Coordinates of C-alpha atoms in Angstrom, one line a residue:
M810 CA 95.2 53.0 111.9
D811 CA 95.2 56.0 109.8
N812 CA 93.0 58.9 110.7
H813 CA 91.7 60.0 107.3
G814 CA 89.3 62.5 108.7
E815 CA 92.0 64.7 110.1
H816 CA 94.0 67.0 107.9
E817 CA 97.3 68.4 108.9
P818 CA 97.5 72.2 108.3
Q819 CA 99.5 73.0 105.2
P820 CA 102.2 75.6 105.6
S821 CA 101.0 78.9 104.4
G822 CA 103.0 80.1 101.4
S823 CA 102.6 83.0 99.0
F824 CA 99.3 83.2 97.2
W825 CA 101.1 83.7 93.9
R826 CA 102.7 80.3 94.2
T827 CA 99.4 78.4 94.5
R828 CA 97.5 77.0 91.6
T829 CA 94.8 79.7 92.1
G830 CA 97.3 82.5 92.2
F831 CA 99.0 81.3 89.0
T832 CA 95.7 81.0 87.2
F833 CA 94.7 84.5 88.4
F834 CA 98.1 85.9 87.2
A835 CA 97.7 84.1 83.8
F836 CA 94.2 85.6 83.5
L837 CA 95.4 89.1 84.2
A838 CA 98.3 88.7 81.7
V839 CA 95.9 87.6 79.0
A840 CA 93.4 90.4 79.8
A841 CA 96.2 93.0 79.7
L842 CA 97.4 91.7 76.3
L843 CA 93.9 91.7 74.8
L844 CA 93.2 95.2 76.2
A845 CA 96.5 96.6 74.8
Y846 CA 95.8 94.9 71.5
E847 CA 92.3 96.4 71.2
H848 CA 93.4 99.9 72.2
R849 CA 96.7 99.9 70.3
V850 CA 95.6 102.8 68.2
H851 CA 95.1 104.9 71.3
L852 CA 98.3 103.8 73.0
F853 CA 100.6 104.4 70.1
A854 CA 98.9 107.2 68.1
G855 CA 100.8 109.9 70.0
N856 CA 97.8 111.5 71.7
A857 CA 99.7 114.5 73.0
S858 CA 96.6 116.1 74.5
L859 CA 95.9 113.1 76.7
V860 CA 99.5 113.0 77.9
L861 CA 99.5 116.7 78.6
L862 CA 96.2 116.4 80.5
L863 CA 97.6 113.6 82.7
V864 CA 100.9 115.3 83.3
G865 CA 99.1 118.6 84.1
C866 CA 97.0 116.9 86.7
F867 CA 100.0 115.3 88.3
V868 CA 101.9 118.7 88.4
M869 CA 98.9 120.5 89.7
H870 CA 98.5 117.9 92.5
L871 CA 102.2 118.4 93.5
F872 CA 101.8 122.2 93.6
M873 CA 98.7 122.0 95.7
H874 CA 100.5 119.9 98.3
R875 CA 103.6 122.1 98.3
G876 CA 101.8 124.6 100.5
G877 CA 101.8 122.1 103.4
H878 CA 98.0 121.7 103.4
G879 CA 98.0 118.0 102.5
H880 CA 94.9 115.7 102.5
G881 CA 92.4 116.5 105.2
G882 CA 94.2 119.6 106.5
G883 CA 91.1 121.5 107.5
S884 CA 89.8 121.5 111.0
G885 CA 86.2 120.9 109.8
R886 CA 84.7 123.4 112.3
G887 CA 84.0 126.2 109.9
D888 CA 84.6 129.0 112.4
E889 CA 87.8 130.1 110.6
K890 CA 87.6 133.6 109.0

């Protein structure tokens, strides 16, 4: 007799190889294409000010970490003078 009530566990594979993962990836790809199409003017117009702002933020972040202070470097006690 076959036990139809019991299910054998399926081997766990990558999420992206499942039907749900593939559907999610396809949805993300379509969403990215539509977003790029709707904002193509902003992407390809050569907005130098936006690029300079983003590069400036990145460079400033690098220079701020160069001093060795890093994220959360303070002791938090407030008794330093």
